[in-house]
Amino acid sequence: MECPVSQAPARPRSPALTLGEIVRSHGHELAGALTPEQGSALAAIAACRPAVLGGHVAKCEQCGEQVHFYNSCRTRSR
């Protein structure tokens, strides 16, 4: 794993949001505006890669920073 700290800008980094996190937090706001197909797609996105599916941690050997990777729900779109 390449050291993310040595490649990072001097300012502190904030954790990146995933699409799934955004959908889980705000998807309900779109409830009446989506087609059934769009609603199903958002539900699949929301169910993918939550912490409850488990995952693993990668640790940088240079600086010790840890990055969490959560397991996929393994659903594939058409």
CSV table of C-alpha atoms in Angstrom, one decimal:
chain,number,residue,atom,x,y,z
A,1,MET,CA,0.0,0.0,0.0
A,2,GLU,CA,1.4,3.4,-1.0
A,3,CYS,CA,1.6,5.8,2.0
A,4,PRO,CA,-1.5,8.1,1.8
A,5,VAL,CA,0.1,10.5,4.3
A,6,SER,CA,3.3,11.1,2.3
A,7,GLN,CA,1.1,11.9,-0.8
A,8,ALA,CA,-1.4,14.1,1.1
A,9,PRO,CA,-1.5,17.9,1.2
A,10,ALA,CA,-0.4,19.6,4.4
A,11,ARG,CA,-3.9,20.3,5.6
A,12,PRO,CA,-5.8,17.6,7.5
A,13,ARG,CA,-7.9,15.3,5.4
A,14,SER,CA,-11.6,14.7,6.1
A,15,PRO,CA,-13.0,11.2,5.4
A,16,ALA,CA,-14.6,10.8,2.0
A,17,LEU,CA,-18.3,10.0,1.8
A,18,THR,CA,-19.4,7.1,-0.3
A,19,LEU,CA,-22.4,7.1,-2.6
A,20,GLY,CA,-24.0,4.5,-0.3
A,21,GLU,CA,-23.6,6.7,2.8
A,22,ILE,CA,-25.2,9.7,0.9
A,23,VAL,CA,-28.1,7.5,-0.2
A,24,ARG,CA,-28.6,6.0,3.3
A,25,SER,CA,-28.7,9.5,4.7
A,26,HIS,CA,-30.7,11.4,2.1
A,27,GLY,CA,-32.5,8.8,-0.1
A,28,HIS,CA,-35.7,9.3,1.8
A,29,GLU,CA,-35.9,12.9,0.5
A,30,LEU,CA,-36.4,11.5,-3.1
A,31,ALA,CA,-39.1,8.9,-2.2
A,32,GLY,CA,-42.0,10.4,-4.1
A,33,ALA,CA,-40.0,11.6,-7.1
A,34,LEU,CA,-38.5,8.2,-8.2
A,35,THR,CA,-39.8,5.6,-10.6
A,36,PRO,CA,-40.0,2.1,-9.1
A,37,GLU,CA,-36.8,1.1,-11.0
A,38,GLN,CA,-34.9,4.2,-9.6
A,39,GLY,CA,-36.1,3.4,-6.1
A,40,SER,CA,-34.9,-0.2,-6.5
A,41,ALA,CA,-31.5,1.0,-7.7
A,42,LEU,CA,-31.1,3.4,-4.8
A,43,ALA,CA,-32.2,0.7,-2.3
A,44,ALA,CA,-29.4,-1.6,-3.8
A,45,ILE,CA,-26.9,1.2,-3.5
A,46,ALA,CA,-27.9,1.8,0.1
A,47,ALA,CA,-27.5,-1.9,1.0
A,48,CYS,CA,-24.0,-2.1,-0.5
A,49,ARG,CA,-20.9,-1.8,1.6
A,50,PRO,CA,-22.3,-1.0,5.0
A,51,ALA,CA,-20.1,-1.9,8.0
A,52,VAL,CA,-22.5,-4.7,9.0
A,53,LEU,CA,-21.3,-6.7,5.9
A,54,GLY,CA,-17.8,-6.8,7.5
A,55,GLY,CA,-14.6,-5.8,5.8
A,56,HIS,CA,-10.9,-5.5,6.3
A,57,VAL,CA,-8.3,-3.0,7.3
A,58,ALA,CA,-5.2,-2.0,5.3
A,59,LYS,CA,-2.3,-0.5,7.3
A,60,CYS,CA,0.5,1.6,5.8
A,61,GLU,CA,3.8,0.2,6.7
A,62,GLN,CA,5.5,3.6,6.6
A,63,CYS,CA,3.2,5.7,8.7
A,64,GLY,CA,0.8,3.3,10.3
A,65,GLU,CA,-2.4,4.9,8.9
A,66,GLN,CA,-5.2,2.5,8.7
A,67,VAL,CA,-7.9,2.4,5.9
A,68,HIS,CA,-11.1,0.4,6.3
A,69,PHE,CA,-12.6,-1.4,3.3
A,70,TYR,CA,-16.1,-2.8,3.7
A,71,ASN,CA,-17.4,-5.8,1.9
A,72,SER,CA,-19.7,-5.4,-1.1
A,73,CYS,CA,-23.2,-6.8,-1.2
A,74,ARG,CA,-22.1,-8.3,-4.6
A,75,THR,CA,-25.2,-7.0,-6.4
A,76,ARG,CA,-24.4,-6.2,-10.1
A,77,SER,CA,-26.4,-3.8,-12.2
A,78,ARG,CA,-27.6,-4.8,-15.6
